[in-house]
Tab-separated table of C-alpha atoms in Angstrom:
chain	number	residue	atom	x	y	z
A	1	UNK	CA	0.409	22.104	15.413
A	2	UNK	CA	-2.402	22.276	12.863
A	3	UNK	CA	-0.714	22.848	9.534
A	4	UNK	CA	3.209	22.629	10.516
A	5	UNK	CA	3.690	19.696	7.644
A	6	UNK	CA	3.969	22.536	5.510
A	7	UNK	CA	6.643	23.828	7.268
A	8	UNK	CA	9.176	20.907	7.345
A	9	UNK	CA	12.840	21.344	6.156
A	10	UNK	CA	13.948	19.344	3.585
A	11	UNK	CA	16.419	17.707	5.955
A	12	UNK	CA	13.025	16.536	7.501
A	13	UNK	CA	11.410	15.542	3.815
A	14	UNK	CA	14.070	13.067	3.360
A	15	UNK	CA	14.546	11.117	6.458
A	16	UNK	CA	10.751	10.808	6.238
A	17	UNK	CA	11.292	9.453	2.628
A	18	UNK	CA	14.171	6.998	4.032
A	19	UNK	CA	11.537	5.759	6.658
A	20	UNK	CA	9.197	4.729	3.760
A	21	UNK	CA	12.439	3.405	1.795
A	22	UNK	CA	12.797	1.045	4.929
A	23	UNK	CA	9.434	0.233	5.661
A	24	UNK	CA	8.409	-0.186	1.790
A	25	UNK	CA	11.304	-2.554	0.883
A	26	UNK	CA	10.887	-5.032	3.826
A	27	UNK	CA	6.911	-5.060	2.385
A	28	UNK	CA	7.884	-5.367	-0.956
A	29	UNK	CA	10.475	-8.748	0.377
A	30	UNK	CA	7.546	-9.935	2.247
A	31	UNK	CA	5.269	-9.672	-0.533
A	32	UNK	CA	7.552	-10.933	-2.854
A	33	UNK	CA	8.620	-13.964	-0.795
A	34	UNK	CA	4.380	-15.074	-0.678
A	35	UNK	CA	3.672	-14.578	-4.679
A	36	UNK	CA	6.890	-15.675	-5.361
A	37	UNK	CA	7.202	-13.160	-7.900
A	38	UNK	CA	10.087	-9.933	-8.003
A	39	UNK	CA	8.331	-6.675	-6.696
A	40	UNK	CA	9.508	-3.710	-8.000
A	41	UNK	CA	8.768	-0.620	-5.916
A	42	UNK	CA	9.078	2.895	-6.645
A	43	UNK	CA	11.314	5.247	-4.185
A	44	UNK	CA	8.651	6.581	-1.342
A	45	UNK	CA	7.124	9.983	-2.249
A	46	UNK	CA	6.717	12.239	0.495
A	47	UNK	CA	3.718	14.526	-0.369
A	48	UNK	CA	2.012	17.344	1.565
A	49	UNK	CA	-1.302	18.033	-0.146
A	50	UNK	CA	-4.350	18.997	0.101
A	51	UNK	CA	-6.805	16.598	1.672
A	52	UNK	CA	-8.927	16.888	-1.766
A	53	UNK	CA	-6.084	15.773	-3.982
A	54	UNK	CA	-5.088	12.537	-2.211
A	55	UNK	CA	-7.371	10.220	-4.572
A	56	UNK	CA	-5.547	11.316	-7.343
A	57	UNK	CA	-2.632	9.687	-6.501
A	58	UNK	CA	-4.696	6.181	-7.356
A	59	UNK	CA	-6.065	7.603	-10.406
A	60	UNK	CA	-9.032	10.033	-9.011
A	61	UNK	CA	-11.465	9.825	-6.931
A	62	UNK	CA	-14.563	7.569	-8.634
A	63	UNK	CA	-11.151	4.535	-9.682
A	64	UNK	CA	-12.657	1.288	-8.276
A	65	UNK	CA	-10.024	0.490	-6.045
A	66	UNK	CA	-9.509	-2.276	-3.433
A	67	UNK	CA	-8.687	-1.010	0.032
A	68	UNK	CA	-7.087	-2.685	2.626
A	69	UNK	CA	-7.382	-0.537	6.406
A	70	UNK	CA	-5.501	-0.823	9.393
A	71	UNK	CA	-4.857	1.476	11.935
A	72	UNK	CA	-1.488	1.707	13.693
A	73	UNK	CA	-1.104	1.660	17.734
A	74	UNK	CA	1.587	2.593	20.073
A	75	UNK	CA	3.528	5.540	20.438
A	76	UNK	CA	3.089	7.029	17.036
A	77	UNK	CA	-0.329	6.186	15.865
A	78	UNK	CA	-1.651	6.481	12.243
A	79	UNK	CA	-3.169	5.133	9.540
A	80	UNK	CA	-2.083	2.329	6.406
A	81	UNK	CA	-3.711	1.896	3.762
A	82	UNK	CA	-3.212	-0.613	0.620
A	83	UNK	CA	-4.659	0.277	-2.381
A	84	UNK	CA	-5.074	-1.581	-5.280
A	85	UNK	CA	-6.702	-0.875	-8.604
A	86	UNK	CA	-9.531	-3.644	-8.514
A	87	UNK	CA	-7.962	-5.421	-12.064
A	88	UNK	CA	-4.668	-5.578	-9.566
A	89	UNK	CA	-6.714	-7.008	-6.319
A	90	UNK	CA	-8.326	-9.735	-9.008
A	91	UNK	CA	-5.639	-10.750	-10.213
A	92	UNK	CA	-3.333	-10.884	-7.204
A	93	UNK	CA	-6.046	-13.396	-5.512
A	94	UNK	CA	-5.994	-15.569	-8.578
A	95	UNK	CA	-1.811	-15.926	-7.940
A	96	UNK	CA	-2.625	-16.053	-4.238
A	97	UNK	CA	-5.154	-19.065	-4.926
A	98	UNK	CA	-3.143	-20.686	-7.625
A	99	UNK	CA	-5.692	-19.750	-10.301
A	100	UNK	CA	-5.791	-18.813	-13.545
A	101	UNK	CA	-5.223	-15.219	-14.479
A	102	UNK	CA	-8.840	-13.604	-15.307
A	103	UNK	CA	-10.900	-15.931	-13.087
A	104	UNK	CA	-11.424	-13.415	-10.194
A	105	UNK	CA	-14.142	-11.149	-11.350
A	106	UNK	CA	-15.824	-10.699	-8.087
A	107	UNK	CA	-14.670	-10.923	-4.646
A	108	UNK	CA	-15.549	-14.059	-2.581
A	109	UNK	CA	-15.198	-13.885	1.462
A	110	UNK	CA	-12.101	-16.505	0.828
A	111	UNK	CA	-10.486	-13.638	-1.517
A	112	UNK	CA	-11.405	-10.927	0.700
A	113	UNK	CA	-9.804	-12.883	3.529
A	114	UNK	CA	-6.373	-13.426	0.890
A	115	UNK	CA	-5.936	-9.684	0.558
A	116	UNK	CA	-6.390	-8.545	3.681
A	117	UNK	CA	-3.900	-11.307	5.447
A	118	UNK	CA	-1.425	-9.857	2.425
A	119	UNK	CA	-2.275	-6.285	4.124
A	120	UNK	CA	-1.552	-7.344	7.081
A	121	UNK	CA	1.827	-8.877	6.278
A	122	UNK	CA	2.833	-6.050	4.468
A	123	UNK	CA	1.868	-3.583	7.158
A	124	UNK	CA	3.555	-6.108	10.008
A	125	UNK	CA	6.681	-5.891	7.544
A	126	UNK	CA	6.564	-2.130	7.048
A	127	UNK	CA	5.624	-1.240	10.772
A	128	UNK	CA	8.707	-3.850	12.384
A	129	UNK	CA	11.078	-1.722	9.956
A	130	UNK	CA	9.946	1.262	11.568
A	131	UNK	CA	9.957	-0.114	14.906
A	132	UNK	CA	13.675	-0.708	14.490
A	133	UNK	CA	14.444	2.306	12.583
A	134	UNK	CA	12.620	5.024	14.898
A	135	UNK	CA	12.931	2.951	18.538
A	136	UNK	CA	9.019	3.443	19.131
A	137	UNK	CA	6.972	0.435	18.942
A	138	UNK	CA	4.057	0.399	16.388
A	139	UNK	CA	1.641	-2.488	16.232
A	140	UNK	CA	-0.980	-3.243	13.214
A	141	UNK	CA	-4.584	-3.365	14.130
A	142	UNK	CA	-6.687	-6.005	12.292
A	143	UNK	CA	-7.660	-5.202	9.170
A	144	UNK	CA	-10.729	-4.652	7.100
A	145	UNK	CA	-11.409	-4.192	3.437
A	146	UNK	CA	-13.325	-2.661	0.985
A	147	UNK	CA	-13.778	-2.728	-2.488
A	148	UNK	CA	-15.482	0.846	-3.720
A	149	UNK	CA	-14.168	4.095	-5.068
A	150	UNK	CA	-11.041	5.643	-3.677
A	151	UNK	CA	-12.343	8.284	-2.739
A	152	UNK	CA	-14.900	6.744	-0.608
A	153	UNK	CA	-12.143	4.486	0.658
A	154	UNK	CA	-9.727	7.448	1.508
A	155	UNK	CA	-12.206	9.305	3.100
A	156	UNK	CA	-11.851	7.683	6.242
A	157	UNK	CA	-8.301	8.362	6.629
A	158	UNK	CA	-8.711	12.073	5.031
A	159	UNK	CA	-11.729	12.702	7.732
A	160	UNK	CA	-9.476	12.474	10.513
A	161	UNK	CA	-6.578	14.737	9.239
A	162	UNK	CA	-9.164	17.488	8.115
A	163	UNK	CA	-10.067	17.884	11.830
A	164	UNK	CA	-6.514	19.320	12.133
A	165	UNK	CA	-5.784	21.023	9.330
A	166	UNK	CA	-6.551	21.304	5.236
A	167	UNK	CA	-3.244	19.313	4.214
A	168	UNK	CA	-2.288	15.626	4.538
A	169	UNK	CA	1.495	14.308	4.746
A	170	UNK	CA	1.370	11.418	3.296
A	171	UNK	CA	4.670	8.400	2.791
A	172	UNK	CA	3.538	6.378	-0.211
A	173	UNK	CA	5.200	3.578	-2.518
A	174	UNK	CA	3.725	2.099	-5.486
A	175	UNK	CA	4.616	-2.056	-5.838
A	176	UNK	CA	4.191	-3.398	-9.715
A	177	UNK	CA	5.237	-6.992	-9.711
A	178	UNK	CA	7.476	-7.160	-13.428
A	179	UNK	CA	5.565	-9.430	-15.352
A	180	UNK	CA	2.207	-9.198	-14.457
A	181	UNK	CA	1.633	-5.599	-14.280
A	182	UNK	CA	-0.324	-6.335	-10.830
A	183	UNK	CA	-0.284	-2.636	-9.046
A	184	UNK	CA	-0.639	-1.132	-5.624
A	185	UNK	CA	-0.308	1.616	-3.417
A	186	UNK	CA	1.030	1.500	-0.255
A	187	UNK	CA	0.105	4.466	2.165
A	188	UNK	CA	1.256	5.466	5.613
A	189	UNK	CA	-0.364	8.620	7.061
A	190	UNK	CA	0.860	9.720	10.260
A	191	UNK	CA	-1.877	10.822	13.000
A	192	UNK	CA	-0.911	14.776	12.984
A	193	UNK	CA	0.580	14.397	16.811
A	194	UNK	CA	2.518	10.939	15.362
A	195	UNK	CA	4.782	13.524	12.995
A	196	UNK	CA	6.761	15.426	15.814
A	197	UNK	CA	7.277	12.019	17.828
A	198	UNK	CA	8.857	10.187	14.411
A	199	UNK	CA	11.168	13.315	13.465
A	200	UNK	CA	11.888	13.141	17.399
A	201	UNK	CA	12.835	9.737	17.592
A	202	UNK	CA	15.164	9.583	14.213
A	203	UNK	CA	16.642	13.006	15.361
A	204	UNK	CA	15.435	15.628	13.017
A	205	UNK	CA	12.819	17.307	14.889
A	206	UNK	CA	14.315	21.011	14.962
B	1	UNK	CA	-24.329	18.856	-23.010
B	2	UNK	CA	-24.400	20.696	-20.401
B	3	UNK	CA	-21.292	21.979	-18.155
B	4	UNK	CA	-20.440	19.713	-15.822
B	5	UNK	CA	-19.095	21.229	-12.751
B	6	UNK	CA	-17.074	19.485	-10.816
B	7	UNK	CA	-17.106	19.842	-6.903
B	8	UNK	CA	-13.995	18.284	-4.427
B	9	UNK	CA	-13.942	17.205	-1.253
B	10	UNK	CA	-14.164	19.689	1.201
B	11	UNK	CA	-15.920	22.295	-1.415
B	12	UNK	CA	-18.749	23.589	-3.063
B	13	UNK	CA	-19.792	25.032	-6.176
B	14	UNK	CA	-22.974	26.724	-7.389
B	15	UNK	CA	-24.592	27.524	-10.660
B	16	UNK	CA	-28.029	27.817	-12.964
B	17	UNK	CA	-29.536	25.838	-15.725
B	18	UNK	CA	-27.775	24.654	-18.513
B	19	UNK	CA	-24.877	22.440	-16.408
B	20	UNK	CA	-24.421	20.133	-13.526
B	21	UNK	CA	-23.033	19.941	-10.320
B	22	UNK	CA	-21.114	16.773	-9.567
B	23	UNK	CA	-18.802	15.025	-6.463
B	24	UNK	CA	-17.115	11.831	-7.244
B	25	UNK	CA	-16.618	9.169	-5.035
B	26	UNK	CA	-18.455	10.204	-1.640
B	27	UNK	CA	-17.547	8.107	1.380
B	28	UNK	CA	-18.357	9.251	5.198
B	29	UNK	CA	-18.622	13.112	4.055
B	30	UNK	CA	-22.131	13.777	3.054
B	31	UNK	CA	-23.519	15.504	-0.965
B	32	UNK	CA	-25.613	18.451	-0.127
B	33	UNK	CA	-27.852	19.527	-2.918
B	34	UNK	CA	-29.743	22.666	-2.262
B	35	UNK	CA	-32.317	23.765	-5.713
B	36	UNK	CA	-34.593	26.184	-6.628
B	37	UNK	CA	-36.986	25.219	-9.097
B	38	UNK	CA	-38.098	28.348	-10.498
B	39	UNK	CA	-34.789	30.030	-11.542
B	40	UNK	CA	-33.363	26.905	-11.259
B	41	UNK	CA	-30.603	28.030	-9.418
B	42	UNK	CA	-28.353	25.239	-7.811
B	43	UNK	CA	-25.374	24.613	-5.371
B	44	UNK	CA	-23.647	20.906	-4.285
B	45	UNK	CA	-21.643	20.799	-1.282
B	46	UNK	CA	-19.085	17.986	-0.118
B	47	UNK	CA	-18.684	18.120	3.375
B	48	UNK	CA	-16.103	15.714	5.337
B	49	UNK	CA	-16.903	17.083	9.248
B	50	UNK	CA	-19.677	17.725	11.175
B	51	UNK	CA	-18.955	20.736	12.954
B	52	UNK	CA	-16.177	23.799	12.818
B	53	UNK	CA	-16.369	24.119	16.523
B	54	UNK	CA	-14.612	21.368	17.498
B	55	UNK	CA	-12.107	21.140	15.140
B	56	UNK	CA	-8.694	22.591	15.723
B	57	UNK	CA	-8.359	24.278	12.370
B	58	UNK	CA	-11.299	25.755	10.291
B	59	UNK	CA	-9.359	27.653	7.808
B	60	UNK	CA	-11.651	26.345	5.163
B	61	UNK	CA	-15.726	26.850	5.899
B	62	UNK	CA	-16.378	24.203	3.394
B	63	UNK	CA	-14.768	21.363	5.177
B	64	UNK	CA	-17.979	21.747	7.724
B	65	UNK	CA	-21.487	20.897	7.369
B	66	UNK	CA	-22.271	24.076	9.906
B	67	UNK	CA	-20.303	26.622	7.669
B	68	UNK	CA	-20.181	25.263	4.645
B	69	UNK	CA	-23.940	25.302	3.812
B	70	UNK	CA	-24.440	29.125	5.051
B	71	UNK	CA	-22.010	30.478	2.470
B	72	UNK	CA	-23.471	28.004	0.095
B	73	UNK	CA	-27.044	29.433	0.809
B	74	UNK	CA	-25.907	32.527	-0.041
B	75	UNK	CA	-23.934	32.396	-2.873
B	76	UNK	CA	-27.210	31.024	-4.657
B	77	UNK	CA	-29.010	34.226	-3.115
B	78	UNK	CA	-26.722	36.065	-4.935
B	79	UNK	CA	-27.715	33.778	-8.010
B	80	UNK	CA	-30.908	34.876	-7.937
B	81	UNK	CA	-32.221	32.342	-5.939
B	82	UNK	CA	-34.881	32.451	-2.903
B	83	UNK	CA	-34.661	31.065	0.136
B	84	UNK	CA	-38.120	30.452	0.413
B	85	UNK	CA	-38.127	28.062	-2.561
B	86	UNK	CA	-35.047	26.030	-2.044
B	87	UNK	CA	-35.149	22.413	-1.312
B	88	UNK	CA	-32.331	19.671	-0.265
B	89	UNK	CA	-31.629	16.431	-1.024
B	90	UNK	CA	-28.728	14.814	0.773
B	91	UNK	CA	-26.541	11.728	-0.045
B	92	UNK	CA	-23.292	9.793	1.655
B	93	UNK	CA	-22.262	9.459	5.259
B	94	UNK	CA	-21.246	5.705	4.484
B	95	UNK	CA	-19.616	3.757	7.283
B	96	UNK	CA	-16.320	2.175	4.553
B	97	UNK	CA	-14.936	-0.043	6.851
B	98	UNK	CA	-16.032	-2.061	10.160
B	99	UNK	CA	-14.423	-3.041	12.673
B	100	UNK	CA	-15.607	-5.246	16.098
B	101	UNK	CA	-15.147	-2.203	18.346
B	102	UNK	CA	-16.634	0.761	16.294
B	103	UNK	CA	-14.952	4.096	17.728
B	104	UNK	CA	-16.214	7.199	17.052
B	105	UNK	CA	-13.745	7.787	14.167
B	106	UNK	CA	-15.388	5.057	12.339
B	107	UNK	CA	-18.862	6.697	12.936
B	108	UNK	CA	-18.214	9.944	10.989
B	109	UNK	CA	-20.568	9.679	8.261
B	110	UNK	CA	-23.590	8.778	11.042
B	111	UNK	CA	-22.493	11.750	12.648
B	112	UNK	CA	-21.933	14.051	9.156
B	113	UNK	CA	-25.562	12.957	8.504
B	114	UNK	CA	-26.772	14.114	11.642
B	115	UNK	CA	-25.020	17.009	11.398
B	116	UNK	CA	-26.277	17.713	8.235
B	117	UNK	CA	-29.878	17.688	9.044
B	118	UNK	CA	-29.594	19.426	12.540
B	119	UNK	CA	-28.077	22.367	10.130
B	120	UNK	CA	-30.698	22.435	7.437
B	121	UNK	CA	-33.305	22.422	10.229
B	122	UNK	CA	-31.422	25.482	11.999
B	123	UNK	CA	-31.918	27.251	8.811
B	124	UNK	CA	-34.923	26.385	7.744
B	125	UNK	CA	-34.643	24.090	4.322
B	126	UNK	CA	-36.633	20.751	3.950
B	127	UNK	CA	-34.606	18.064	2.802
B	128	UNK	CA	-37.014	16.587	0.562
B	129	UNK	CA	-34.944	13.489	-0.686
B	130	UNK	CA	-31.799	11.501	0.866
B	131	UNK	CA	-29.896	8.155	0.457
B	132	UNK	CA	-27.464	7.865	3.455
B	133	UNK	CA	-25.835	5.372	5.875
B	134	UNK	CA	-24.609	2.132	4.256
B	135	UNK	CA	-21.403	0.695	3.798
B	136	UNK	CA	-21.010	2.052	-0.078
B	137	UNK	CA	-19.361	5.044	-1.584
B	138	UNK	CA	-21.868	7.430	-3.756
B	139	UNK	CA	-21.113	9.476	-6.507
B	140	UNK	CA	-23.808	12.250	-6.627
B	141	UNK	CA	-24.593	14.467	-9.599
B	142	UNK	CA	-27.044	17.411	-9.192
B	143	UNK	CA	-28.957	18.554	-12.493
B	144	UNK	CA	-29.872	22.321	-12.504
B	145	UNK	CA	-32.124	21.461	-15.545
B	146	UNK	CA	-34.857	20.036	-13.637
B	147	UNK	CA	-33.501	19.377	-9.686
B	148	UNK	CA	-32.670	15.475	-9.830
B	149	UNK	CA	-29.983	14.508	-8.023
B	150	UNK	CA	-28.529	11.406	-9.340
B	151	UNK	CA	-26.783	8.813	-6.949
B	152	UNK	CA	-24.779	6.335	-8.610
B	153	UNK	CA	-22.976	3.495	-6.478
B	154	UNK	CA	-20.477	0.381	-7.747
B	155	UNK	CA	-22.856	-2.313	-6.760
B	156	UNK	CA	-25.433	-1.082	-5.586
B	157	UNK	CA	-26.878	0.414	-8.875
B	158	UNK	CA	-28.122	4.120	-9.585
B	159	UNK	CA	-31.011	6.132	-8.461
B	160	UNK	CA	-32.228	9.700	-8.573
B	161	UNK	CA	-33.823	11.830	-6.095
């Protein structure tokens, strides 16, 4: 089982991708519908890579980024993570408080609270998608933040795949919102026993 | 300046006076810096595990605190460094993210640190420095000019070992 995500078909690749499509839009909606702003969101990337190249993805791994962590339970168990570049997280809160853009330059326990009840609407949103899509229900843990640098923050997740193998599979979708240029990165990464029960359940598994 | 070397997760890299070794963005893995301070002969190591044996795939030794700094120790031998002189300072093994009910998961850097020291112990090197534990990530930089070992954090300023 170790390192089979380098050995999925394309077939595979793409229903993977369609998951994320799924998941990512009903976030983006959700996310949309409490900043009452439009939410663009890139098509889902479906990446194997190695475990060391992850942070890049956010810009490397020493970018001061704003983590939101939850882990996923039931049948199919992983891990999300929302990432924003800390100029993003700032300036999110001040929309999310009704403030003026700029205010935020520091993180109160208020804000902290802000971002990671948006995390956790955007992982309920992305998870109930999935639900529905796959058949297998997957519920959100609580969530917990951090502000630091990404690859500090990724290392939790990446800790846990390199017991298994030297690659991560990771479904990821970056949200802009058009005017504001507020960013983030939305990751699901699949415990590696979670991969063969998804491609199971949507009918792919070979 | 000096070459700057740059090590990833799950690596290591070694070298001698005139450059630097340096990891960005440390979280639960732990910054090894072994030094010797007459030939000035260096190596950094990033490790994200505590131990190969229990781990389902080890196709890469430097993913492990137990096989990564062997081959490390060596490679510096073959630098022209000795054994007898080299010193460690360690760094990392944050905790990122708590939660109520703390699993085991969560207490990977604890355990990377523990891991780390039980190793240098088994083969003989005094750590003579560390910053570990915390809830911070570390980026550690590891001059082979004169040994320091620089530990910067977001917040929680910069020090060196």
């Amino acid at each position: 089982m170790s390192e089979d995500i380098l050995k999925l078909s394309t077939l595979q690749l793409d229903a993977l991708r369609e998951i994320g499509n799924v998941g990512a839009g009903n976030s983006a909606t959700a996310l949309s519908q409490i900043i009452d702003r439009k939410i663009d969101m890139t098509v889902p990337q479906v990446a194997i890579m190695p475990l060391g190249d992850v942070p890049d993805v956010v810009g490397g791994p020493d970018a001061m980024v704003v983590g939101v962590f939850l882990r996923v339970y039931g049948l199919a168990p992983g891990s999300i993570l929302f990432l924003l570049p800390r100029d993003s997280a700032f300036y999110l809160v001040d929309m999310l408080m009704g403030r003026s853009q700029g205010y935020t330059t520091t993180l109160s326990s208020m804000d902290e609270s802000a971002l990671m009840e948006i995390g956790n609407i955007l992982a309920g949103a992305y998870l109930n998608a999935l639900s529905h899509f796959t058949n297998l229900t997957l519920l959100p843990s609580i969530p917990a933040l951090a502000m630091d640098m990404a690859g500090a923050i990724l290392s939790v997740v990446l800790i846990q795949l390199g017991q298994m193998g030297d690659h991560a599979l990771v479904i990821e979708t970056e949200f802009t919102t058009e005017a504001d240029g507020v960013k983030g990165h939305f990751f699901l990464i699949p415990d590696p026993g979670s991969l063969n029960t998804i491609l199971t359940a949507i009918g792919v598994k070979e | 300046m000096s070459d700057l070397i740059k090590v990833g997760m799950a690596d290591f890299k070694v070298g001698r006076n005139p450059a630097s070794l340096i990891s960005y963005g440390l979280g639960s893995c732990v910054g090894i810096a072994l030094y010797d301070s007459v030939t000035k002969v260096g190596g950094l190591a990033h490790i994200m595990l505590p131990d190969s044996t229990q781990a389902r795939s080890s196709e890469n030794p430097a993913k492990f605190a137990d096989t990564a700094l062997p081959l490390m120790l060596n490679e510096m031998i073959k630098l022209g460094a000795a054994k007898i002189r080299i010193t460690a300072k360690i760094a990392g093994g944050a905790q990122m993210f708590t939660f109520a009910n703390a699993t085991d998961i969560m207490r990977v850097g604890e355990r990377n640190t523990e891991a780390v020291r039980s190793m240098l112990k088994k083969i003989d090197i005094r750590i003579i420095a560390d910053d570990t534990g915390g809830n911070y990530g570390r980026t550690v930089e590891l001059k082979l000019e004169n040994g320091i070992y620089r530990v910067k954090t977001i917040d929680k300023g910069e020090k060196e070992l």
